[in-house]
JSON list of C-alpha atoms in Angstrom, two decimals:
[
{"chain": "A", "resi": 17, "resn": "MET", "atom": "CA", "xyz": [9.74, 2.57, -1.86]},
{"chain": "A", "resi": 18, "resn": "ASP", "atom": "CA", "xyz": [12.82, 4.99, -1.49]},
{"chain": "A", "resi": 19, "resn": "SER", "atom": "CA", "xyz": [12.65, 6.34, -5.08]},
{"chain": "A", "resi": 20, "resn": "LYS", "atom": "CA", "xyz": [13.15, 10.19, -5.79]},
{"chain": "A", "resi": 21, "resn": "PRO", "atom": "CA", "xyz": [10.89, 12.28, -8.01]},
{"chain": "A", "resi": 22, "resn": "THR", "atom": "CA", "xyz": [11.59, 11.78, -11.68]},
{"chain": "A", "resi": 23, "resn": "LYS", "atom": "CA", "xyz": [13.41, 14.27, -14.02]},
{"chain": "A", "resi": 24, "resn": "LEU", "atom": "CA", "xyz": [10.00, 15.08, -15.83]},
{"chain": "A", "resi": 25, "resn": "GLN", "atom": "CA", "xyz": [8.31, 15.66, -12.34]},
{"chain": "A", "resi": 26, "resn": "ARG", "atom": "CA", "xyz": [11.24, 18.06, -11.16]},
{"chain": "A", "resi": 27, "resn": "HIS", "atom": "CA", "xyz": [10.78, 20.13, -14.19]},
{"chain": "A", "resi": 28, "resn": "ILE", "atom": "CA", "xyz": [6.84, 20.36, -13.79]},
{"chain": "A", "resi": 29, "resn": "ALA", "atom": "CA", "xyz": [7.47, 21.07, -9.92]},
{"chain": "A", "resi": 30, "resn": "GLU", "atom": "CA", "xyz": [9.80, 23.73, -10.94]},
{"chain": "A", "resi": 31, "resn": "ALA", "atom": "CA", "xyz": [7.74, 25.16, -13.57]},
{"chain": "A", "resi": 32, "resn": "LEU", "atom": "CA", "xyz": [4.74, 25.59, -10.97]},
{"chain": "A", "resi": 33, "resn": "SER", "atom": "CA", "xyz": [6.83, 26.49, -7.88]},
{"chain": "A", "resi": 34, "resn": "VAL", "atom": "CA", "xyz": [6.11, 23.24, -6.02]},
{"chain": "A", "resi": 35, "resn": "ASP", "atom": "CA", "xyz": [8.53, 21.81, -3.63]},
{"chain": "A", "resi": 36, "resn": "ILE", "atom": "CA", "xyz": [9.00, 18.32, -4.39]},
{"chain": "A", "resi": 37, "resn": "SER", "atom": "CA", "xyz": [12.54, 18.17, -3.07]},
{"chain": "A", "resi": 38, "resn": "ALA", "atom": "CA", "xyz": [11.75, 15.84, 0.25]},
{"chain": "A", "resi": 39, "resn": "ASP", "atom": "CA", "xyz": [9.27, 13.74, -1.66]},
{"chain": "A", "resi": 40, "resn": "SER", "atom": "CA", "xyz": [9.14, 10.42, -3.24]},
{"chain": "A", "resi": 41, "resn": "GLU", "atom": "CA", "xyz": [8.07, 9.91, -6.84]},
{"chain": "A", "resi": 42, "resn": "ALA", "atom": "CA", "xyz": [4.58, 8.82, -5.44]},
{"chain": "A", "resi": 43, "resn": "VAL", "atom": "CA", "xyz": [4.14, 11.57, -3.26]},
{"chain": "A", "resi": 44, "resn": "ALA", "atom": "CA", "xyz": [5.70, 14.15, -5.67]},
{"chain": "A", "resi": 45, "resn": "SER", "atom": "CA", "xyz": [3.02, 12.92, -8.09]},
{"chain": "A", "resi": 46, "resn": "ALA", "atom": "CA", "xyz": [0.41, 13.47, -5.60]},
{"chain": "A", "resi": 47, "resn": "ARG", "atom": "CA", "xyz": [1.66, 16.76, -4.61]},
{"chain": "A", "resi": 48, "resn": "ILE", "atom": "CA", "xyz": [1.96, 17.87, -8.33]},
{"chain": "A", "resi": 49, "resn": "ARG", "atom": "CA", "xyz": [-1.72, 16.40, -9.13]},
{"chain": "A", "resi": 50, "resn": "GLN", "atom": "CA", "xyz": [-2.80, 18.39, -6.02]},
{"chain": "A", "resi": 51, "resn": "TYR", "atom": "CA", "xyz": [-1.75, 21.54, -7.23]},
{"chain": "A", "resi": 52, "resn": "VAL", "atom": "CA", "xyz": [-3.27, 21.25, -10.62]},
{"chain": "A", "resi": 53, "resn": "ALA", "atom": "CA", "xyz": [-6.24, 19.71, -9.52]},
{"chain": "A", "resi": 54, "resn": "PRO", "atom": "CA", "xyz": [-8.62, 22.62, -9.71]},
{"chain": "A", "resi": 55, "resn": "ALA", "atom": "CA", "xyz": [-7.65, 23.26, -12.95]},
{"chain": "A", "resi": 56, "resn": "ILE", "atom": "CA", "xyz": [-8.29, 19.76, -14.45]},
{"chain": "A", "resi": 57, "resn": "GLY", "atom": "CA", "xyz": [-11.50, 19.50, -12.62]},
{"chain": "A", "resi": 58, "resn": "GLU", "atom": "CA", "xyz": [-10.49, 17.29, -9.47]},
{"chain": "A", "resi": 59, "resn": "LYS", "atom": "CA", "xyz": [-11.77, 19.50, -6.91]},
{"chain": "A", "resi": 60, "resn": "ALA", "atom": "CA", "xyz": [-11.77, 16.82, -4.19]},
{"chain": "A", "resi": 61, "resn": "TYR", "atom": "CA", "xyz": [-8.10, 16.26, -4.61]},
{"chain": "A", "resi": 62, "resn": "ASP", "atom": "CA", "xyz": [-7.26, 19.17, -2.24]},
{"chain": "A", "resi": 63, "resn": "GLU", "atom": "CA", "xyz": [-9.44, 18.42, 0.57]},
{"chain": "A", "resi": 64, "resn": "PRO", "atom": "CA", "xyz": [-7.99, 17.29, 4.03]},
{"chain": "A", "resi": 65, "resn": "ALA", "atom": "CA", "xyz": [-7.21, 13.84, 4.85]},
{"chain": "A", "resi": 66, "resn": "THR", "atom": "CA", "xyz": [-9.87, 11.99, 6.16]},
{"chain": "A", "resi": 67, "resn": "GLU", "atom": "CA", "xyz": [-10.14, 10.94, 9.95]},
{"chain": "A", "resi": 68, "resn": "LYS", "atom": "CA", "xyz": [-9.89, 7.34, 8.58]},
{"chain": "A", "resi": 69, "resn": "GLN", "atom": "CA", "xyz": [-6.85, 8.22, 6.85]},
{"chain": "A", "resi": 70, "resn": "ILE", "atom": "CA", "xyz": [-5.03, 10.03, 9.58]},
{"chain": "A", "resi": 71, "resn": "ASP", "atom": "CA", "xyz": [-6.23, 6.64, 12.08]},
{"chain": "A", "resi": 72, "resn": "PHE", "atom": "CA", "xyz": [-4.88, 4.17, 9.31]},
{"chain": "A", "resi": 73, "resn": "ALA", "atom": "CA", "xyz": [-1.63, 6.37, 8.63]},
{"chain": "A", "resi": 74, "resn": "GLY", "atom": "CA", "xyz": [-1.15, 6.60, 12.66]},
{"chain": "A", "resi": 75, "resn": "LYS", "atom": "CA", "xyz": [-1.14, 2.85, 13.14]},
{"chain": "A", "resi": 76, "resn": "LEU", "atom": "CA", "xyz": [1.63, 2.61, 10.12]},
{"chain": "A", "resi": 77, "resn": "GLY", "atom": "CA", "xyz": [3.60, 5.22, 12.09]},
{"chain": "A", "resi": 78, "resn": "LEU", "atom": "CA", "xyz": [2.71, 8.18, 9.73]},
{"chain": "A", "resi": 79, "resn": "ASP", "atom": "CA", "xyz": [1.54, 11.46, 10.38]},
{"chain": "A", "resi": 80, "resn": "VAL", "atom": "CA", "xyz": [-0.79, 12.76, 7.73]},
{"chain": "A", "resi": 81, "resn": "LYS", "atom": "CA", "xyz": [-2.88, 15.09, 9.76]},
{"chain": "A", "resi": 82, "resn": "GLU", "atom": "CA", "xyz": [-1.60, 18.28, 7.69]},
{"chain": "A", "resi": 83, "resn": "ASP", "atom": "CA", "xyz": [-2.18, 16.48, 4.38]},
{"chain": "A", "resi": 84, "resn": "THR", "atom": "CA", "xyz": [-4.58, 16.40, 1.61]},
{"chain": "A", "resi": 85, "resn": "LYS", "atom": "CA", "xyz": [-6.49, 13.30, 0.99]},
{"chain": "A", "resi": 86, "resn": "GLY", "atom": "CA", "xyz": [-4.24, 12.88, -2.31]},
{"chain": "A", "resi": 87, "resn": "ILE", "atom": "CA", "xyz": [-1.10, 13.13, -0.28]},
{"chain": "A", "resi": 88, "resn": "ALA", "atom": "CA", "xyz": [-2.33, 10.96, 2.51]},
{"chain": "A", "resi": 89, "resn": "SER", "atom": "CA", "xyz": [-3.24, 8.28, -0.05]},
{"chain": "A", "resi": 90, "resn": "ALA", "atom": "CA", "xyz": [0.20, 8.43, -1.74]},
{"chain": "A", "resi": 91, "resn": "LYS", "atom": "CA", "xyz": [2.00, 8.48, 1.89]},
{"chain": "A", "resi": 92, "resn": "ILE", "atom": "CA", "xyz": [-0.03, 5.42, 2.86]},
{"chain": "A", "resi": 93, "resn": "SER", "atom": "CA", "xyz": [0.19, 3.39, -0.29]},
{"chain": "A", "resi": 94, "resn": "GLU", "atom": "CA", "xyz": [3.76, 3.90, -0.36]},
{"chain": "A", "resi": 95, "resn": "GLU", "atom": "CA", "xyz": [4.35, 2.69, 3.11]},
{"chain": "A", "resi": 96, "resn": "LEU", "atom": "CA", "xyz": [1.96, -0.35, 2.27]},
{"chain": "A", "resi": 97, "resn": "HIS", "atom": "CA", "xyz": [4.13, -1.27, -0.66]},
{"chain": "A", "resi": 98, "resn": "THR", "atom": "CA", "xyz": [7.50, -0.93, 1.13]},
{"chain": "A", "resi": 99, "resn": "ARG", "atom": "CA", "xyz": [6.16, -3.22, 4.11]},
{"chain": "A", "resi": 100, "resn": "ASN", "atom": "CA", "xyz": [4.83, -5.78, 1.50]},
{"chain": "A", "resi": 101, "resn": "LEU", "atom": "CA", "xyz": [8.08, -5.97, -0.46]},
{"chain": "A", "resi": 102, "resn": "ALA", "atom": "CA", "xyz": [9.70, -6.44, 2.71]},
{"chain": "A", "resi": 103, "resn": "ALA", "atom": "CA", "xyz": [7.64, -9.23, 3.77]},
{"chain": "A", "resi": 104, "resn": "LEU", "atom": "CA", "xyz": [7.93, -10.76, 0.30]},
{"chain": "A", "resi": 105, "resn": "GLN", "atom": "CA", "xyz": [11.58, -10.55, 0.42]},
{"chain": "A", "resi": 106, "resn": "GLN", "atom": "CA", "xyz": [11.70, -12.26, 4.08]},
{"chain": "A", "resi": 107, "resn": "LEU", "atom": "CA", "xyz": [9.09, -14.88, 3.02]},
{"chain": "A", "resi": 108, "resn": "ASN", "atom": "CA", "xyz": [10.91, -15.96, -0.23]},
{"chain": "A", "resi": 109, "resn": "LEU", "atom": "CA", "xyz": [7.89, -17.34, -1.59]},
{"chain": "A", "resi": 110, "resn": "LYS", "atom": "CA", "xyz": [7.84, -19.17, -4.93]},
{"chain": "A", "resi": 111, "resn": "PRO", "atom": "CA", "xyz": [4.63, -21.13, -6.82]},
{"chain": "A", "resi": 112, "resn": "GLY", "atom": "CA", "xyz": [3.95, -24.28, -5.04]},
{"chain": "A", "resi": 113, "resn": "ASP", "atom": "CA", "xyz": [4.77, -23.02, -1.25]},
{"chain": "A", "resi": 114, "resn": "ARG", "atom": "CA", "xyz": [2.18, -23.47, 1.51]},
{"chain": "A", "resi": 115, "resn": "VAL", "atom": "CA", "xyz": [1.11, -20.45, 3.12]},
{"chain": "A", "resi": 116, "resn": "ARG", "atom": "CA", "xyz": [-1.30, -19.44, 5.79]},
{"chain": "A", "resi": 117, "resn": "GLN", "atom": "CA", "xyz": [-3.51, -16.32, 5.95]},
{"chain": "A", "resi": 118, "resn": "LYS", "atom": "CA", "xyz": [-4.94, -14.83, 8.79]},
{"chain": "A", "resi": 119, "resn": "HIS", "atom": "CA", "xyz": [-8.33, -13.55, 8.78]},
{"chain": "A", "resi": 120, "resn": "SER", "atom": "CA", "xyz": [-9.51, -11.19, 11.60]},
{"chain": "A", "resi": 121, "resn": "GLY", "atom": "CA", "xyz": [-12.27, -8.65, 12.32]},
{"chain": "A", "resi": 122, "resn": "GLU", "atom": "CA", "xyz": [-15.30, -7.60, 14.10]},
{"chain": "A", "resi": 123, "resn": "ILE", "atom": "CA", "xyz": [-18.87, -8.80, 13.49]},
{"chain": "A", "resi": 124, "resn": "ASN", "atom": "CA", "xyz": [-21.79, -7.37, 16.05]},
{"chain": "A", "resi": 125, "resn": "GLY", "atom": "CA", "xyz": [-19.00, -6.12, 18.55]},
{"chain": "A", "resi": 126, "resn": "GLU", "atom": "CA", "xyz": [-17.44, -9.73, 18.67]},
{"chain": "A", "resi": 127, "resn": "ASP", "atom": "CA", "xyz": [-13.61, -9.95, 17.29]},
{"chain": "A", "resi": 128, "resn": "TYR", "atom": "CA", "xyz": [-12.99, -13.13, 15.18]},
{"chain": "A", "resi": 129, "resn": "GLU", "atom": "CA", "xyz": [-10.09, -14.40, 13.73]},
{"chain": "A", "resi": 130, "resn": "PHE", "atom": "CA", "xyz": [-9.50, -17.62, 11.62]},
{"chain": "A", "resi": 131, "resn": "TYR", "atom": "CA", "xyz": [-6.71, -19.06, 9.24]},
{"chain": "A", "resi": 132, "resn": "THR", "atom": "CA", "xyz": [-6.83, -20.58, 5.64]},
{"chain": "A", "resi": 133, "resn": "GLU", "atom": "CA", "xyz": [-4.23, -22.46, 3.90]},
{"chain": "A", "resi": 134, "resn": "HIS", "atom": "CA", "xyz": [-3.32, -21.85, 0.33]},
{"chain": "A", "resi": 135, "resn": "ILE", "atom": "CA", "xyz": [-0.80, -23.09, -2.19]},
{"chain": "A", "resi": 136, "resn": "VAL", "atom": "CA", "xyz": [1.05, -20.18, -3.98]},
{"chain": "A", "resi": 137, "resn": "SER", "atom": "CA", "xyz": [0.24, -20.00, -7.77]},
{"chain": "A", "resi": 138, "resn": "SER", "atom": "CA", "xyz": [1.83, -16.72, -8.67]},
{"chain": "A", "resi": 139, "resn": "ILE", "atom": "CA", "xyz": [3.41, -13.40, -7.42]},
{"chain": "A", "resi": 140, "resn": "THR", "atom": "CA", "xyz": [2.85, -10.29, -9.48]},
{"chain": "A", "resi": 141, "resn": "GLU", "atom": "CA", "xyz": [5.56, -7.59, -10.23]},
{"chain": "A", "resi": 142, "resn": "TYR", "atom": "CA", "xyz": [3.44, -5.42, -7.41]},
{"chain": "A", "resi": 143, "resn": "GLY", "atom": "CA", "xyz": [3.91, -8.44, -4.98]},
{"chain": "A", "resi": 144, "resn": "ARG", "atom": "CA", "xyz": [0.79, -9.52, -4.59]},
{"chain": "A", "resi": 145, "resn": "VAL", "atom": "CA", "xyz": [0.71, -13.49, -4.13]},
{"chain": "A", "resi": 146, "resn": "PHE", "atom": "CA", "xyz": [-2.28, -15.33, -5.94]},
{"chain": "A", "resi": 147, "resn": "PHE", "atom": "CA", "xyz": [-3.53, -18.85, -4.48]},
{"chain": "A", "resi": 148, "resn": "LYS", "atom": "CA", "xyz": [-4.28, -22.00, -6.55]},
{"chain": "A", "resi": 149, "resn": "GLY", "atom": "CA", "xyz": [-8.00, -23.34, -6.75]},
{"chain": "A", "resi": 150, "resn": "ILE", "atom": "CA", "xyz": [-11.01, -21.49, -8.12]},
{"chain": "A", "resi": 151, "resn": "GLY", "atom": "CA", "xyz": [-11.41, -17.98, -8.22]},
{"chain": "A", "resi": 152, "resn": "CYS", "atom": "CA", "xyz": [-8.84, -15.30, -7.56]},
{"chain": "A", "resi": 153, "resn": "LYS", "atom": "CA", "xyz": [-7.95, -15.70, -4.07]},
{"chain": "A", "resi": 154, "resn": "SER", "atom": "CA", "xyz": [-4.74, -13.46, -3.11]},
{"chain": "A", "resi": 155, "resn": "ALA", "atom": "CA", "xyz": [-3.32, -11.76, -0.34]},
{"chain": "A", "resi": 156, "resn": "TRP", "atom": "CA", "xyz": [-0.42, -9.17, 0.21]},
{"chain": "A", "resi": 157, "resn": "PRO", "atom": "CA", "xyz": [2.87, -10.65, 1.53]},
{"chain": "A", "resi": 158, "resn": "THR", "atom": "CA", "xyz": [2.03, -8.94, 4.96]},
{"chain": "A", "resi": 159, "resn": "GLN", "atom": "CA", "xyz": [-1.10, -11.05, 5.52]},
{"chain": "A", "resi": 160, "resn": "ILE", "atom": "CA", "xyz": [0.37, -14.47, 5.13]},
{"chain": "A", "resi": 161, "resn": "GLU", "atom": "CA", "xyz": [3.19, -16.61, 6.54]},
{"chain": "A", "resi": 162, "resn": "LYS", "atom": "CA", "xyz": [4.79, -19.56, 4.77]},
{"chain": "A", "resi": 163, "resn": "ILE", "atom": "CA", "xyz": [4.56, -22.96, 6.07]},
{"chain": "A", "resi": 164, "resn": "THR", "atom": "CA", "xyz": [7.65, -24.62, 6.34]},
{"chain": "A", "resi": 165, "resn": "LYS", "atom": "CA", "xyz": [6.49, -27.95, 7.53]},
{"chain": "A", "resi": 166, "resn": "GLN", "atom": "CA", "xyz": [3.45, -30.28, 7.49]},
{"chain": "A", "resi": 167, "resn": "HIS", "atom": "CA", "xyz": [1.66, -30.67, 10.69]},
{"chain": "A", "resi": 168, "resn": "ASN", "atom": "CA", "xyz": [-0.32, -33.97, 11.31]}
]
């Protein structure tokens, strides 16, 4: 998301003397909200970024050590959205396409990894890919790969 702050955000930020000149729309929103948080009863909004946020942001190539929870959250969300849109464009998915989703993690100190195959049913305007079948199974584009030919 390379969007710039909206006209209204710039107007509000100027009235509050909050600098959003280098921010995207999402980060500007978080910065304005952080400024007014105490006045609207959102005391936790200006707390420092959590260790989890700092670690996760670092894995994304972001430095949020000096940011608040709200600003860190906006920056992380923005980066994930940018990556998902790029992956969606690269995958060039449409309903009916076959995809493979990677699942990985750790249980009791043991790493695991497995794949599931799905058929794309729809893609939201935000890039979330939904699959055919029972339930609302879905994934972000960065979590899947397109199956281009059938393996027998």
